[in-house]
Tab-separated table of N, CA and C in Angstrom:
chain	number	residue	atom	x	y	z
A	1	MET	N	3.256	7.996	-24.160
A	1	MET	CA	4.391	7.150	-24.463
A	1	MET	C	4.370	5.944	-23.531
A	2	ALA	N	4.660	4.799	-24.044
A	2	ALA	CA	4.693	3.573	-23.249
A	2	ALA	C	5.788	3.662	-22.186
A	3	LYS	N	5.558	2.983	-21.086
A	3	LYS	CA	6.501	3.009	-19.979
A	3	LYS	C	6.681	1.579	-19.468
A	4	PHE	N	7.893	1.222	-19.141
A	4	PHE	CA	8.187	-0.097	-18.599
A	4	PHE	C	8.836	0.073	-17.238
A	5	VAL	N	8.372	-0.707	-16.278
A	5	VAL	CA	8.973	-0.714	-14.948
A	5	VAL	C	9.433	-2.148	-14.713
A	6	GLN	N	10.733	-2.336	-14.720
A	6	GLN	CA	11.290	-3.674	-14.566
A	6	GLN	C	12.033	-3.780	-13.240
A	7	ASN	N	12.259	-5.017	-12.827
A	7	ASN	CA	12.996	-5.283	-11.588
A	7	ASN	C	12.379	-4.587	-10.375
A	8	VAL	N	11.071	-4.681	-10.283
A	8	VAL	CA	10.354	-4.074	-9.164
A	8	VAL	C	10.905	-4.574	-7.833
A	9	GLU	N	11.335	-5.821	-7.784
A	9	GLU	CA	11.839	-6.388	-6.528
A	9	GLU	C	13.093	-5.688	-6.036
A	10	ASN	N	13.734	-4.885	-6.872
A	10	ASN	CA	14.928	-4.145	-6.473
A	10	ASN	C	14.648	-2.669	-6.163
A	11	TYR	N	13.407	-2.218	-6.372
A	11	TYR	CA	13.079	-0.814	-6.124
A	11	TYR	C	13.217	-0.501	-4.630
A	12	ARG	N	13.829	0.618	-4.339
A	12	ARG	CA	13.966	1.073	-2.955
A	12	ARG	C	13.840	2.595	-2.941
A	13	ALA	N	12.955	3.094	-2.117
A	13	ALA	CA	12.766	4.537	-1.970
A	13	ALA	C	13.770	5.078	-0.960
A	14	GLU	N	13.876	6.388	-0.873
A	14	GLU	CA	14.807	7.022	0.066
A	14	GLU	C	14.363	6.853	1.509
A	15	SER	N	13.059	6.683	1.718
A	15	SER	CA	12.536	6.493	3.071
A	15	SER	C	11.307	5.586	3.006
A	16	ALA	N	10.929	5.062	4.161
A	16	ALA	CA	9.762	4.179	4.229
A	16	ALA	C	8.536	4.874	3.648
A	17	TRP	N	7.794	4.158	2.863
A	17	TRP	CA	6.584	4.594	2.166
A	17	TRP	C	6.858	5.605	1.061
A	18	GLY	N	8.124	5.760	0.694
A	18	GLY	CA	8.440	6.548	-0.488
A	18	GLY	C	7.841	5.847	-1.700
A	19	ALA	N	7.580	6.592	-2.741
A	19	ALA	CA	6.883	6.008	-3.889
A	19	ALA	C	7.418	6.495	-5.222
A	20	MET	N	7.270	5.635	-6.200
A	20	MET	CA	7.500	5.985	-7.596
A	20	MET	C	6.121	6.186	-8.221
A	21	ASP	N	5.837	7.405	-8.690
A	21	ASP	CA	4.568	7.661	-9.369
A	21	ASP	C	4.607	6.975	-10.729
A	22	LEU	N	3.655	6.078	-10.957
A	22	LEU	CA	3.644	5.343	-12.220
A	22	LEU	C	2.736	5.980	-13.251
A	23	VAL	N	1.499	6.278	-12.855
A	23	VAL	CA	0.559	6.866	-13.810
A	23	VAL	C	-0.626	7.455	-13.052
A	24	GLU	N	-1.240	8.464	-13.657
A	24	GLU	CA	-2.486	9.022	-13.152
A	24	GLU	C	-3.549	8.774	-14.203
A	25	ILE	N	-4.685	8.249	-13.754
A	25	ILE	CA	-5.786	7.950	-14.679
A	25	ILE	C	-7.057	8.568	-14.111
A	26	ASP	N	-7.556	9.608	-14.749
A	26	ASP	CA	-8.810	10.251	-14.352
A	26	ASP	C	-8.901	10.504	-12.842
A	27	GLY	N	-7.891	11.131	-12.260
A	27	GLY	CA	-7.915	11.486	-10.850
A	27	GLY	C	-7.520	10.362	-9.906
A	28	VAL	N	-7.064	9.258	-10.467
A	28	VAL	CA	-6.624	8.119	-9.662
A	28	VAL	C	-5.137	7.931	-9.887
A	29	SER	N	-4.392	7.744	-8.792
A	29	SER	CA	-2.951	7.555	-8.916
A	29	SER	C	-2.588	6.084	-8.728
A	30	VAL	N	-1.562	5.672	-9.435
A	30	VAL	CA	-0.996	4.333	-9.300
A	30	VAL	C	0.464	4.545	-8.920
A	31	LYS	N	0.835	4.022	-7.738
A	31	LYS	CA	2.184	4.249	-7.226
A	31	LYS	C	2.804	2.942	-6.778
A	32	LEU	N	4.116	2.857	-6.944
A	32	LEU	CA	4.900	1.754	-6.421
A	32	LEU	C	5.564	2.247	-5.147
A	33	HIS	N	5.217	1.631	-4.019
A	33	HIS	CA	5.776	2.015	-2.725
A	33	HIS	C	6.811	0.997	-2.278
A	34	TRP	N	7.817	1.486	-1.571
A	34	TRP	CA	8.769	0.632	-0.863
A	34	TRP	C	8.668	1.002	0.605
A	35	THR	N	8.729	-0.007	1.476
A	35	THR	CA	8.751	0.282	2.900
A	35	THR	C	9.372	-0.851	3.687
A	36	ASP	N	9.846	-0.507	4.841
A	36	ASP	CA	10.287	-1.498	5.831
A	36	ASP	C	9.790	-1.084	7.216
A	37	LYS	N	8.854	-0.133	7.236
A	37	LYS	CA	8.299	0.386	8.482
A	37	LYS	C	6.771	0.468	8.355
A	38	PRO	N	6.071	0.418	9.490
A	38	PRO	CA	4.607	0.551	9.453
A	38	PRO	C	4.180	1.922	8.937
A	39	TYR	N	2.962	1.975	8.412
A	39	TYR	CA	2.367	3.251	8.035
A	39	TYR	C	1.710	3.812	9.293
A	40	LYS	N	0.573	4.418	9.197
A	40	LYS	CA	-0.172	4.932	10.347
A	40	LYS	C	-1.639	4.552	10.157
A	41	TRP	N	-2.355	4.446	11.243
A	41	TRP	CA	-3.791	4.201	11.134
A	41	TRP	C	-4.410	5.349	10.347
A	42	HIS	N	-5.273	5.021	9.389
A	42	HIS	CA	-5.918	6.066	8.604
A	42	HIS	C	-7.189	5.544	7.949
A	43	GLU	N	-7.982	6.482	7.467
A	43	GLU	CA	-9.189	6.188	6.696
A	43	GLU	C	-9.061	6.925	5.375
A	44	ASN	N	-9.311	6.234	4.295
A	44	ASN	CA	-9.229	6.865	2.985
A	44	ASN	C	-10.521	7.610	2.660
A	45	ASP	N	-10.405	8.663	1.853
A	45	ASP	CA	-11.593	9.385	1.413
A	45	ASP	C	-12.130	8.815	0.107
A	46	GLY	N	-11.529	7.734	-0.340
A	46	GLY	CA	-11.971	7.009	-1.527
A	46	GLY	C	-11.490	5.576	-1.412
A	47	ALA	N	-11.948	4.732	-2.291
A	47	ALA	CA	-11.512	3.337	-2.265
A	47	ALA	C	-10.020	3.242	-2.589
A	48	GLU	N	-9.380	2.179	-2.078
A	48	GLU	CA	-7.949	1.960	-2.286
A	48	GLU	C	-7.716	0.478	-2.575
A	49	ALA	N	-6.894	0.199	-3.571
A	49	ALA	CA	-6.433	-1.167	-3.832
A	49	ALA	C	-4.958	-1.213	-3.453
A	50	PHE	N	-4.606	-2.198	-2.635
A	50	PHE	CA	-3.276	-2.334	-2.055
A	50	PHE	C	-2.778	-3.718	-2.476
A	51	VAL	N	-1.824	-3.754	-3.414
A	51	VAL	CA	-1.358	-5.015	-3.999
A	51	VAL	C	0.087	-5.260	-3.570
A	52	VAL	N	0.319	-6.336	-2.836
A	52	VAL	CA	1.683	-6.662	-2.407
A	52	VAL	C	2.400	-7.325	-3.586
A	53	LEU	N	3.504	-6.716	-4.005
A	53	LEU	CA	4.287	-7.258	-5.116
A	53	LEU	C	5.384	-8.187	-4.621
A	54	ASN	N	6.005	-7.811	-3.495
A	54	ASN	CA	6.931	-8.740	-2.838
A	54	ASN	C	7.049	-8.382	-1.375
A	55	GLY	N	7.453	-9.363	-0.577
A	55	GLY	CA	7.502	-9.204	0.860
A	55	GLY	C	6.200	-9.653	1.486
A	56	GLU	N	6.090	-9.404	2.784
A	56	GLU	CA	4.875	-9.721	3.533
A	56	GLU	C	4.453	-8.505	4.327
A	57	VAL	N	3.148	-8.299	4.404
A	57	VAL	CA	2.589	-7.148	5.099
A	57	VAL	C	1.429	-7.620	5.971
A	58	ASP	N	1.469	-7.272	7.251
A	58	ASP	CA	0.316	-7.501	8.123
A	58	ASP	C	-0.588	-6.296	7.981
A	59	MET	N	-1.798	-6.507	7.467
A	59	MET	CA	-2.762	-5.430	7.319
A	59	MET	C	-3.726	-5.497	8.493
A	60	HIS	N	-3.681	-4.454	9.315
A	60	HIS	CA	-4.587	-4.338	10.455
A	60	HIS	C	-5.756	-3.472	10.003
A	61	TYR	N	-6.966	-3.892	10.349
A	61	TYR	CA	-8.146	-3.132	9.952
A	61	TYR	C	-9.228	-3.327	11.005
A	62	MET	N	-10.181	-2.413	11.021
A	62	MET	CA	-11.236	-2.425	12.027
A	62	MET	C	-12.547	-2.908	11.417
A	63	VAL	N	-13.230	-3.786	12.164
A	63	VAL	CA	-14.572	-4.244	11.804
A	63	VAL	C	-15.421	-4.164	13.059
A	64	ASP	N	-16.454	-3.328	13.025
A	64	ASP	CA	-17.348	-3.150	14.176
A	64	ASP	C	-16.577	-2.843	15.456
A	65	GLY	N	-15.563	-1.993	15.347
A	65	GLY	CA	-14.790	-1.568	16.506
A	65	GLY	C	-13.735	-2.549	16.983
A	66	LEU	N	-13.589	-3.675	16.296
A	66	LEU	CA	-12.591	-4.671	16.671
A	66	LEU	C	-11.473	-4.720	15.636
A	67	GLU	N	-10.237	-4.806	16.136
A	67	GLU	CA	-9.082	-4.875	15.234
A	67	GLU	C	-8.922	-6.299	14.699
A	68	ARG	N	-8.745	-6.396	13.407
A	68	ARG	CA	-8.475	-7.671	12.739
A	68	ARG	C	-7.141	-7.544	12.013
A	69	VAL	N	-6.517	-8.683	11.705
A	69	VAL	CA	-5.236	-8.686	10.992
A	69	VAL	C	-5.258	-9.788	9.952
A	70	VAL	N	-4.771	-9.463	8.772
A	70	VAL	CA	-4.558	-10.462	7.729
A	70	VAL	C	-3.128	-10.275	7.221
A	71	THR	N	-2.423	-11.384	7.004
A	71	THR	CA	-1.073	-11.307	6.445
A	71	THR	C	-1.165	-11.445	4.935
A	72	LEU	N	-0.619	-10.448	4.245
A	72	LEU	CA	-0.621	-10.417	2.777
A	72	LEU	C	0.771	-10.748	2.266
A	73	GLY	N	0.838	-11.603	1.266
A	73	GLY	CA	2.096	-11.928	0.606
A	73	GLY	C	2.047	-11.486	-0.838
A	74	ALA	N	3.097	-11.806	-1.568
A	74	ALA	CA	3.169	-11.428	-2.982
A	74	ALA	C	1.929	-11.919	-3.720
A	75	SER	N	1.304	-11.038	-4.447
A	75	SER	CA	0.111	-11.229	-5.280
A	75	SER	C	-1.188	-11.128	-4.487
A	76	ASP	N	-1.131	-10.851	-3.185
A	76	ASP	CA	-2.349	-10.654	-2.404
A	76	ASP	C	-2.792	-9.193	-2.489
A	77	ILE	N	-4.107	-8.988	-2.405
A	77	ILE	CA	-4.693	-7.656	-2.562
A	77	ILE	C	-5.610	-7.358	-1.380
A	78	PHE	N	-5.498	-6.147	-0.852
A	78	PHE	CA	-6.398	-5.641	0.182
A	78	PHE	C	-7.152	-4.470	-0.426
A	79	ILE	N	-8.471	-4.494	-0.329
A	79	ILE	CA	-9.300	-3.395	-0.839
A	79	ILE	C	-9.909	-2.682	0.360
A	80	ALA	N	-9.656	-1.399	0.471
A	80	ALA	CA	-10.267	-0.578	1.522
A	80	ALA	C	-11.276	0.344	0.862
A	81	ASP	N	-12.463	0.408	1.431
A	81	ASP	CA	-13.493	1.293	0.915
A	81	ASP	C	-13.437	2.620	1.677
A	82	ILE	N	-14.234	3.567	1.283
A	82	ILE	CA	-14.287	4.861	1.953
A	82	ILE	C	-14.563	4.635	3.442
A	83	GLY	N	-13.724	5.225	4.291
A	83	GLY	CA	-13.927	5.159	5.724
A	83	GLY	C	-13.398	3.914	6.409
A	84	ASP	N	-12.869	2.948	5.658
A	84	ASP	CA	-12.299	1.755	6.283
A	84	ASP	C	-10.999	2.128	6.984
A	85	ARG	N	-10.957	1.943	8.282
A	85	ARG	CA	-9.770	2.281	9.088
A	85	ARG	C	-8.784	1.119	9.005
A	86	HIS	N	-7.519	1.425	8.658
A	86	HIS	CA	-6.531	0.368	8.467
A	86	HIS	C	-5.108	0.899	8.596
A	87	VAL	N	-4.158	-0.037	8.788
A	87	VAL	CA	-2.741	0.299	8.832
A	87	VAL	C	-1.952	-0.900	8.323
A	88	ALA	N	-0.959	-0.634	7.489
A	88	ALA	CA	-0.092	-1.681	6.945
A	88	ALA	C	1.197	-1.739	7.750
A	89	ARG	N	1.579	-2.969	8.143
A	89	ARG	CA	2.817	-3.173	8.900
A	89	ARG	C	3.631	-4.257	8.211
A	90	PRO	N	4.654	-3.871	7.456
A	90	PRO	CA	5.452	-4.866	6.737
A	90	PRO	C	6.292	-5.719	7.675
A	91	ARG	N	6.557	-6.924	7.233
A	91	ARG	CA	7.497	-7.822	7.930
A	91	ARG	C	8.795	-7.762	7.130
A	92	GLY	N	9.657	-6.836	7.456
A	92	GLY	CA	10.857	-6.605	6.645
A	92	GLY	C	10.511	-5.685	5.491
A	93	GLU	N	11.256	-5.811	4.397
A	93	GLU	CA	11.011	-4.961	3.223
A	93	GLU	C	9.823	-5.478	2.423
A	94	ALA	N	9.082	-4.527	1.832
A	94	ALA	CA	7.968	-4.885	0.960
A	94	ALA	C	7.835	-3.835	-0.141
A	95	ARG	N	7.373	-4.296	-1.281
A	95	ARG	CA	7.046	-3.413	-2.400
A	95	ARG	C	5.560	-3.585	-2.680
A	96	ILE	N	4.875	-2.459	-2.771
A	96	ILE	CA	3.422	-2.469	-2.819
A	96	ILE	C	2.938	-1.527	-3.912
A	97	LEU	N	2.000	-2.001	-4.705
A	97	LEU	CA	1.344	-1.170	-5.696
A	97	LEU	C	0.066	-0.639	-5.059
A	98	VAL	N	-0.097	0.678	-5.039
A	98	VAL	CA	-1.284	1.295	-4.442
A	98	VAL	C	-2.011	2.091	-5.511
A	99	VAL	N	-3.302	1.818	-5.615
A	99	VAL	CA	-4.172	2.520	-6.554
A	99	VAL	C	-5.227	3.236	-5.717
A	100	GLU	N	-5.242	4.572	-5.798
A	100	GLU	CA	-6.175	5.357	-4.975
A	100	GLU	C	-6.403	6.729	-5.585
A	101	ARG	N	-7.399	7.406	-5.073
A	101	ARG	CA	-7.702	8.766	-5.519
A	101	ARG	C	-6.511	9.668	-5.247
A	102	ASN	N	-6.195	10.558	-6.174
A	102	ASN	CA	-5.108	11.525	-5.966
A	102	ASN	C	-5.330	12.277	-4.661
A	103	GLY	N	-4.250	12.424	-3.890
A	103	GLY	CA	-4.312	13.179	-2.657
A	103	GLY	C	-4.688	12.358	-1.441
A	104	SER	N	-5.096	11.104	-1.628
A	104	SER	CA	-5.397	10.242	-0.474
A	104	SER	C	-4.119	9.874	0.226
A	105	GLU	N	-4.231	9.509	1.504
A	105	GLU	CA	-3.042	9.030	2.188
A	105	GLU	C	-3.158	7.576	2.498
């Protein structure tokens, strides 16, 4: 059955990084996250697409043992591959679409 998600800019979860499960496709989950707090440093066991829908997010990631930071705004995308160490730190509230393997953090 078709599904519509409207007014994404008004979505708010009960807690930081809470999510609305949108769809599962062949073992891959698509979720709408809301947050106003940083996540935690982590490495995914599969690739991840991180799409900022609104707000701003500082994405910290490691390259050759050095921490780098990029600021993502609405319509910006961060792709993490297997083993890429990273952490998202929003600047205020943000809504983020995350596409990743089921069970990844």
